[in-house]
Amino acid sequence: FNFDEVIDHVRNGRDVIMSEMTCVYLNYPYNIIPLSKTYQYDPIPDDLEEKYHQYILGLEACLWAELVPNNKRLERQVFPRLIAVAETGWTPKKKKDFNSFKKRLDSYLKRLELCGINYGH
């Protein structure tokens, strides 16, 4: 999407759901979009005036399935980044802490293993 156009819509009172290609597009490999970058993403831009924050309803993660050759690769692309996206959706920016997230992530990774899900790093 064109970021400037989206912000113009927000400033005109339109609701949006944010999805920044360089942070939450899950079909990109981890060397391009590492877990830390996904976690650090904030759907509310720093320079957006507070009165417009209400129009950013949340965020979404995208995955272009035609770029992912098989289910094993799909799982690796999605997890654990989708967990980082979820936490970003419900955690205010000032309370986010990547080191704390990494510690808590271990329990999620164990659950993924129990489910037979191949996750990435």
mmCIF file of C-alpha atoms in Angstrom, residues 25-35 76-78 120-121:
data_model
loop_
_atom_site.group_PDB
_atom_site.id
_atom_site.type_symbol
_atom_site.label_atom_id
_atom_site.label_comp_id
_atom_site.label_asym_id
_atom_site.label_seq_id
_atom_site.Cartn_x
_atom_site.Cartn_y
_atom_site.Cartn_z
ATOM 1 C CA TYR A 25 4.397 -9.598 5.297
ATOM 2 C CA LEU A 26 5.102 -13.159 6.324
ATOM 3 C CA ASN A 27 6.126 -14.556 2.940
ATOM 4 C CA TYR A 28 9.448 -12.689 3.188
ATOM 5 C CA PRO A 29 12.345 -14.738 4.599
ATOM 6 C CA TYR A 30 13.674 -14.077 8.090
ATOM 7 C CA ASN A 31 16.883 -12.521 6.781
ATOM 8 C CA ILE A 32 14.748 -9.759 5.236
ATOM 9 C CA ILE A 33 12.096 -9.467 7.960
ATOM 10 C CA PRO A 34 13.487 -10.946 11.175
ATOM 11 C CA LEU A 35 11.312 -11.675 14.183
ATOM 12 C CA ARG A 76 8.197 -21.633 9.031
ATOM 13 C CA GLN A 77 7.219 -18.300 7.501
ATOM 14 C CA VAL A 78 4.214 -17.776 9.764
ATOM 15 C CA GLY A 120 11.266 -20.454 11.758
ATOM 16 C CA HIS A 121 14.008 -18.593 13.576
#
